[in-house]
Short mmCIF file of C-alpha atoms in Angstrom, two decimals:
data_model
loop_
_atom_site.label_atom_id
_atom_site.label_comp_id
_atom_site.label_asym_id
_atom_site.label_seq_id
_atom_site.Cartn_x
_atom_site.Cartn_y
_atom_site.Cartn_z
CA MET K 987 95.11 119.84 114.06
CA THR K 988 91.72 120.94 113.35
CA LEU K 989 92.45 124.39 111.65
CA ALA K 990 91.95 123.24 107.88
CA HIS K 991 88.92 125.25 106.47
CA ASP K 992 88.45 127.51 109.49
CA ASP K 993 88.42 130.91 107.64
CA MET K 994 86.74 132.65 110.74
CA MET K 995 89.99 132.24 112.76
CA PRO K 996 91.65 135.54 113.31
CA PRO K 997 94.98 136.09 111.88
CA ALA K 998 96.68 136.29 115.39
CA GLU K 999 94.94 133.25 116.70
CA TYR K 1000 95.62 131.25 113.37
CA LEU K 1001 99.49 131.91 113.68
CA GLY K 1002 99.47 131.33 117.48
CA ALA K 1003 97.79 127.74 117.08
CA HIS K 1004 100.32 127.07 114.41
CA ARG K 1005 103.17 128.39 116.51
CA THR K 1006 102.42 126.07 119.42
CA ALA K 1007 102.30 123.10 116.99
CA ILE K 1008 105.58 123.81 115.33
CA GLU K 1009 107.12 124.16 118.76
CA GLU K 1010 105.82 120.74 119.87
CA ALA K 1011 106.96 119.28 116.54
CA ALA K 1012 110.42 120.50 116.91
CA ARG K 1013 110.63 119.10 120.50
CA ARG K 1014 109.13 115.71 119.11
CA VAL K 1015 111.56 115.18 116.18
CA ARG K 1016 114.71 116.84 117.83
CA SER K 1017 116.35 113.60 118.93
CA ARG K 1018 115.59 111.78 115.38
CA ILE K 1019 116.73 114.20 113.09
CA ARG K 1020 120.03 116.10 112.28
CA HIS K 1021 120.40 119.64 112.72
CA THR K 1022 121.67 120.58 109.29
CA PRO K 1023 124.67 122.69 108.61
CA LEU K 1024 124.31 126.26 106.91
CA ARG K 1025 127.03 126.94 104.19
CA ALA K 1026 127.98 130.63 102.98
CA LEU K 1027 128.21 131.33 99.35
CA PRO K 1028 130.89 133.64 97.94
CA CYS K 1029 128.22 136.54 97.93
CA GLY K 1030 127.31 135.87 101.58
CA THR K 1031 123.97 134.04 101.09
CA TRP K 1032 123.61 130.87 103.06
CA LEU K 1033 122.74 127.44 101.79
CA LYS K 1034 120.83 125.46 104.40
CA LEU K 1035 121.79 121.87 103.67
CA GLU K 1036 118.75 119.74 104.25
CA SER K 1037 120.32 117.28 101.72
CA MET K 1038 122.64 116.16 104.68
CA GLN K 1039 119.33 115.51 106.73
CA VAL K 1040 118.69 111.91 107.95
CA SER K 1041 117.22 109.99 104.85
CA GLY K 1042 118.95 112.59 102.68
CA SER K 1043 116.17 115.35 102.51
CA PHE K 1044 113.73 117.51 104.80
CA LYS K 1045 110.99 114.96 104.48
CA MET K 1046 112.55 113.32 107.31
CA ARG K 1047 111.14 116.07 109.73
CA GLY K 1048 107.65 115.68 108.41
CA ALA K 1049 107.69 111.93 108.33
CA TYR K 1050 108.93 111.62 111.88
CA ASN K 1051 106.47 114.09 113.40
CA ALA K 1052 103.41 112.53 111.29
CA LEU K 1053 104.19 109.02 112.48
CA LEU K 1054 104.58 109.95 116.17
CA ARG K 1055 101.56 111.83 116.42
CA LEU K 1056 99.47 108.54 115.05
CA PRO K 1057 97.25 107.65 117.78
CA GLY K 1058 98.23 104.17 119.41
CA HIS K 1059 100.61 102.16 117.49
CA PRO K 1060 99.32 101.32 113.87
CA ALA K 1061 100.44 98.10 112.44
CA GLY K 1062 101.35 100.11 109.27
CA VAL K 1063 101.08 103.29 107.14
CA VAL K 1064 100.72 103.82 103.40
CA ALA K 1065 102.36 106.71 101.63
CA ALA K 1066 102.37 107.85 97.86
CA SER K 1067 105.71 109.48 96.83
CA SER K 1068 108.18 109.51 93.83
CA GLY K 1069 111.14 109.47 96.34
CA ASN K 1070 112.06 111.25 99.43
CA HIS K 1071 108.80 111.10 101.27
CA ALA K 1072 108.96 107.54 100.69
CA LYS K 1073 112.40 107.14 101.98
CA ALA K 1074 111.59 109.33 104.87
CA VAL K 1075 108.45 107.45 105.74
CA ALA K 1076 110.32 103.99 105.34
CA THR K 1077 113.07 105.32 107.64
CA ALA K 1078 110.84 106.56 110.36
CA GLY K 1079 108.52 103.53 110.13
CA ARG K 1080 111.50 101.05 110.49
CA ALA K 1081 112.83 103.15 113.48
CA LEU K 1082 109.38 103.05 115.20
CA GLY K 1083 108.49 99.31 114.20
CA ILE K 1084 105.67 100.33 111.89
CA ALA K 1085 105.15 98.78 108.41
CA VAL K 1086 105.21 100.66 105.44
CA THR K 1087 103.80 100.47 102.11
CA VAL K 1088 104.65 103.04 99.47
CA VAL K 1089 102.60 103.64 96.29
CA ALA K 1090 104.94 105.04 93.38
CA PRO K 1091 104.81 105.77 89.86
CA GLU K 1092 106.25 103.32 87.52
CA ASN K 1093 108.85 105.56 85.95
CA VAL K 1094 110.25 106.70 89.08
CA LEU K 1095 114.26 106.31 89.03
CA PRO K 1096 114.81 102.70 90.30
CA THR K 1097 117.61 103.87 92.59
CA LYS K 1098 115.14 105.63 94.66
CA LEU K 1099 112.92 102.75 94.85
CA ALA K 1100 115.66 100.22 95.57
CA ALA K 1101 116.80 102.64 98.61
CA VAL K 1102 113.02 102.40 99.95
CA ARG K 1103 113.02 98.66 99.56
CA ASP K 1104 116.37 98.38 101.36
CA LEU K 1105 114.77 100.02 104.31
CA GLY K 1106 111.95 97.24 104.53
CA ALA K 1107 109.00 98.89 102.65
CA GLU K 1108 106.79 97.38 100.60
CA VAL K 1109 106.70 99.22 97.08
CA ILE K 1110 103.83 99.12 94.86
CA THR K 1111 104.35 100.63 91.11
CA HIS K 1112 102.14 98.40 88.76
CA GLY K 1113 99.56 100.78 87.03
CA VAL K 1114 100.62 103.81 89.03
CA THR K 1115 101.24 107.25 87.62
CA PHE K 1116 101.97 110.85 88.92
CA GLY K 1117 98.27 111.47 88.61
CA ASN K 1118 96.68 108.61 90.37
CA ARG K 1119 98.99 107.75 93.13
CA ASP K 1120 97.38 109.46 95.74
CA GLY K 1121 94.01 107.88 95.14
CA LEU K 1122 95.58 104.44 95.00
CA ALA K 1123 97.33 104.75 98.07
CA ARG K 1124 94.32 105.89 99.96
CA ALA K 1125 92.40 103.00 98.77
CA ILE K 1126 95.23 100.70 99.94
CA ALA K 1127 95.23 102.53 103.24
CA ALA K 1128 91.37 102.07 103.59
CA GLU K 1129 91.43 98.35 102.85
CA ARG K 1130 94.10 97.57 105.22
CA GLY K 1131 92.68 99.88 107.94
CA TRP K 1132 96.15 101.88 108.14
CA PRO K 1133 96.66 105.59 108.26
CA PHE K 1134 97.66 107.41 104.84
CA VAL K 1135 100.54 109.94 105.44
CA HIS K 1136 100.25 112.37 102.69
CA SER K 1137 103.50 113.87 101.45
CA SER K 1138 102.47 117.74 101.96
CA ASP K 1139 98.71 117.97 102.76
CA ASP K 1140 98.89 116.98 106.33
CA TRP K 1141 99.25 119.51 109.25
CA ASP K 1142 101.64 117.15 111.06
CA VAL K 1143 103.77 116.96 108.10
CA ILE K 1144 103.73 120.74 107.53
CA HIS K 1145 104.75 121.45 111.31
CA GLY K 1146 107.68 119.11 110.90
CA GLN K 1147 108.73 120.60 107.54
CA ALA K 1148 108.53 124.03 109.45
CA THR K 1149 111.36 123.07 111.60
CA VAL K 1150 113.78 123.69 109.05
CA ALA K 1151 112.72 127.52 109.36
CA GLU K 1152 112.95 127.26 113.23
CA GLU K 1153 116.63 126.24 112.83
CA ILE K 1154 117.27 129.05 110.23
CA MET K 1155 115.80 131.72 112.36
CA ALA K 1156 117.61 130.52 115.53
CA ALA K 1157 121.14 130.64 113.56
CA VAL K 1158 120.87 133.62 111.09
CA ARG K 1159 121.32 137.06 112.33
CA ASP K 1160 119.62 139.73 110.14
CA LEU K 1161 117.74 137.11 108.47
CA ALA K 1162 115.68 138.70 105.73
CA THR K 1163 114.57 136.10 103.13
CA ILE K 1164 114.14 132.26 103.05
CA VAL K 1165 113.76 130.61 99.72
CA VAL K 1166 112.55 127.22 99.34
CA PRO K 1167 111.36 124.77 96.55
CA VAL K 1168 107.87 124.26 95.62
CA GLY K 1169 106.24 120.80 95.12
CA GLY K 1170 103.11 120.19 96.84
CA GLY K 1171 103.51 122.92 99.44
CA GLY K 1172 104.50 121.18 102.56
CA LEU K 1173 107.95 122.57 103.01
CA LEU K 1174 106.84 126.39 101.81
CA GLY K 1175 103.64 126.22 104.00
CA GLY K 1176 105.72 124.94 106.86
CA THR K 1177 108.26 127.59 106.32
CA ALA K 1178 105.62 130.44 106.08
CA LEU K 1179 103.83 129.45 109.19
CA ALA K 1180 107.24 129.17 111.15
CA VAL K 1181 108.34 132.46 109.81
CA LYS K 1182 105.24 134.60 109.87
CA SER K 1183 104.25 133.62 113.59
CA ARG K 1184 107.61 134.67 114.79
CA ALA K 1185 109.42 137.04 112.33
CA PRO K 1186 106.69 138.21 110.02
CA HIS K 1187 109.20 141.08 108.56
CA VAL K 1188 111.09 138.09 107.06
CA ALA K 1189 110.11 137.15 103.41
CA VAL K 1190 109.33 133.86 102.29
CA ILE K 1191 109.61 132.97 98.71
CA GLY K 1192 109.04 129.82 96.92
CA VAL K 1193 110.41 128.80 93.38
CA GLU K 1194 109.04 126.30 90.84
CA PRO K 1195 110.25 125.42 87.34
CA GLU K 1196 108.53 127.34 84.53
CA ARG K 1197 107.18 123.98 83.22
CA ALA K 1198 105.45 123.05 86.62
CA ALA K 1199 104.49 126.73 87.73
CA ASP K 1200 100.96 125.77 89.32
CA ALA K 1201 101.76 127.33 92.64
CA ALA K 1202 102.88 130.60 91.04
CA ALA K 1203 99.61 130.77 89.10
CA SER K 1204 97.72 129.84 92.27
CA LEU K 1205 99.30 132.59 94.02
CA ARG K 1206 98.78 135.19 91.19
CA THR K 1207 95.16 134.38 90.63
CA GLY K 1208 93.99 133.58 94.15
CA ARG K 1209 92.43 130.27 93.15
CA LEU K 1210 93.90 126.69 92.69
CA HIS K 1211 95.68 125.82 89.52
CA ARG K 1212 96.42 122.16 88.49
CA LEU K 1213 98.92 120.80 86.11
CA HIS K 1214 97.33 118.62 83.46
CA GLY K 1215 99.72 115.69 82.86
CA GLU K 1216 103.01 115.09 84.14
CA ALA K 1217 105.61 118.16 83.70
CA ASP K 1218 108.40 117.69 81.85
CA THR K 1219 111.08 119.19 84.13
CA ILE K 1220 114.41 117.82 85.62
CA ALA K 1221 113.08 118.89 88.88
CA ASP K 1222 111.10 115.93 89.70
CA GLY K 1223 110.02 116.81 93.14
CA ALA K 1224 108.23 119.64 91.70
CA ARG K 1225 106.20 117.57 89.50
CA VAL K 1226 103.31 117.49 91.97
CA ALA K 1227 100.00 118.65 90.14
CA ASN K 1228 98.90 121.11 92.45
CA LEU K 1229 99.33 122.48 96.05
CA GLY K 1230 97.60 120.48 98.70
CA GLU K 1231 94.65 121.95 100.41
CA ARG K 1232 96.24 122.71 103.47
CA PRO K 1233 99.37 124.34 101.81
CA PHE K 1234 97.03 126.43 99.40
CA GLU K 1235 95.27 127.73 102.64
CA VAL K 1236 98.43 128.94 103.98
CA VAL K 1237 100.11 130.14 100.97
CA VAL K 1238 97.11 131.70 99.09
CA GLY K 1239 93.96 131.75 101.50
CA ARG K 1240 96.04 133.23 104.47
CA GLY K 1241 98.49 135.22 102.16
CA LEU K 1242 101.43 134.18 104.20
CA VAL K 1243 103.93 133.90 101.29
CA ASP K 1244 105.48 136.65 99.70
CA ASP K 1245 106.13 135.56 96.43
CA ILE K 1246 106.53 132.39 94.14
CA VAL K 1247 109.03 132.79 90.99
CA THR K 1248 109.91 130.53 88.28
CA VAL K 1249 113.06 129.16 86.69
CA SER K 1250 113.87 127.67 83.36
CA GLU K 1251 115.27 124.24 82.85
CA ASP K 1252 118.45 125.73 81.91
CA SER K 1253 118.61 127.66 85.13
CA ILE K 1254 117.93 124.61 87.03
CA ARG K 1255 120.67 122.69 85.28
CA THR K 1256 123.23 125.57 85.70
CA ALA K 1257 122.45 125.87 89.40
CA TRP K 1258 122.76 122.01 89.90
CA HIS K 1259 126.05 121.93 88.21
CA THR K 1260 127.31 124.92 90.22
CA MET K 1261 126.61 122.88 93.50
CA ALA K 1262 128.67 119.95 92.42
CA ASP K 1263 130.47 120.28 95.76
CA VAL K 1264 127.38 119.59 97.92
CA PRO K 1265 124.93 116.69 97.89
CA ALA K 1266 121.94 118.11 95.74
CA GLU K 1267 119.06 116.82 93.37
CA PRO K 1268 117.72 119.08 90.80
CA THR K 1269 114.63 120.18 92.58
CA ALA K 1270 117.15 121.22 95.56
CA ALA K 1271 118.91 123.43 92.93
CA LEU K 1272 115.77 125.69 92.35
CA PRO K 1273 116.54 128.31 95.05
CA LEU K 1274 120.08 128.81 93.79
CA ALA K 1275 118.72 128.83 90.25
CA ALA K 1276 116.45 131.88 91.23
CA LEU K 1277 119.45 133.56 92.96
CA LEU K 1278 121.54 133.07 89.84
CA ASP K 1279 118.65 134.52 87.86
CA ARG K 1280 118.51 137.51 90.30
CA ALA K 1281 114.91 136.58 91.11
CA VAL K 1282 115.70 136.53 94.72
CA PRO K 1283 117.87 138.87 96.87
CA ALA K 1284 121.57 137.59 97.60
CA GLY K 1285 123.49 138.69 100.64
CA THR K 1286 123.84 137.58 104.07
CA GLY K 1287 120.32 137.88 105.03
CA THR K 1288 119.30 135.31 102.46
CA VAL K 1289 118.89 131.74 102.99
CA LEU K 1290 118.29 128.96 100.30
CA VAL K 1291 117.15 125.79 101.55
CA ILE K 1292 118.55 122.90 99.58
CA SER K 1293 115.89 120.34 100.16
CA GLY K 1294 117.43 116.96 99.32
CA GLY K 1295 120.28 115.12 97.77
CA ASN K 1296 118.95 111.66 96.80
CA VAL K 1297 119.69 111.60 93.02
CA LYS K 1298 123.23 110.62 91.95
CA ARG K 1299 124.55 112.94 89.43
CA PRO K 1300 125.51 111.72 85.93
CA ALA K 1301 129.00 112.09 84.59
CA SER K 1302 128.06 114.89 82.40
CA GLU K 1303 126.74 116.98 85.66
CA THR K 1304 129.94 116.54 87.85
#
């Protein structure tokens, strides 16, 4: 799509164009992803278990949509990721016969990188940090003449992630609120576009760690905030330095997100421990942490997106 930076497009036309792209994405990826289940908490709030998605996270949706949208059939693609996006792109690449190179920080959990290598992807970590990974990946992509597939700042990825909300809206009666974790903003932006283009009365709320609250600051001030250095949070998927340009446009520029709340490390750990009976990683526990902190509403009209489950719990957390 070519909607980025088009500040002159009227709201109805803007949402309509994204609505069309989301519906096309849903048709495109339907046969390649899993329609993930909903599970009710005792309070009636629903968990949308994207941790049970193909490759273990919602990232599969955006990865497939992006790769299937590439013109022609490229020999390979390059991605920069600390885990779930890498695994999703590697899974999609193997299924579609496209080589995948992943640029990942040196300090990423070895188990995550092993899973990506097991899918046949090349993994480059030497000299890579959270801060320079995107730049290094883009340079490698340019050198090889391969497309770079961004984890969140790509309309095709965002529209793929929006299909999570599409499933929720089709399944939950009296839907009032969808709560999602925030990293680079692809899931939040996709959810907002899906919801506000079809059910504008439904609230969309993002959740960040207090130690990585760049998106909350961006929404509050109306300008892009960036983390300085790698955030010290257990929620590693939220350590992204700032919202991507396209998610920022959706979340702040177009004002399509109702709120972004923050939670403490203790709250994240408590929520993660509470979900011991479902696959979940710390980042996926952010929405439940916000619910337990009463920062988001409870009840049958609220859905918490449990975004991924690719981190094995240590014995102390089980």
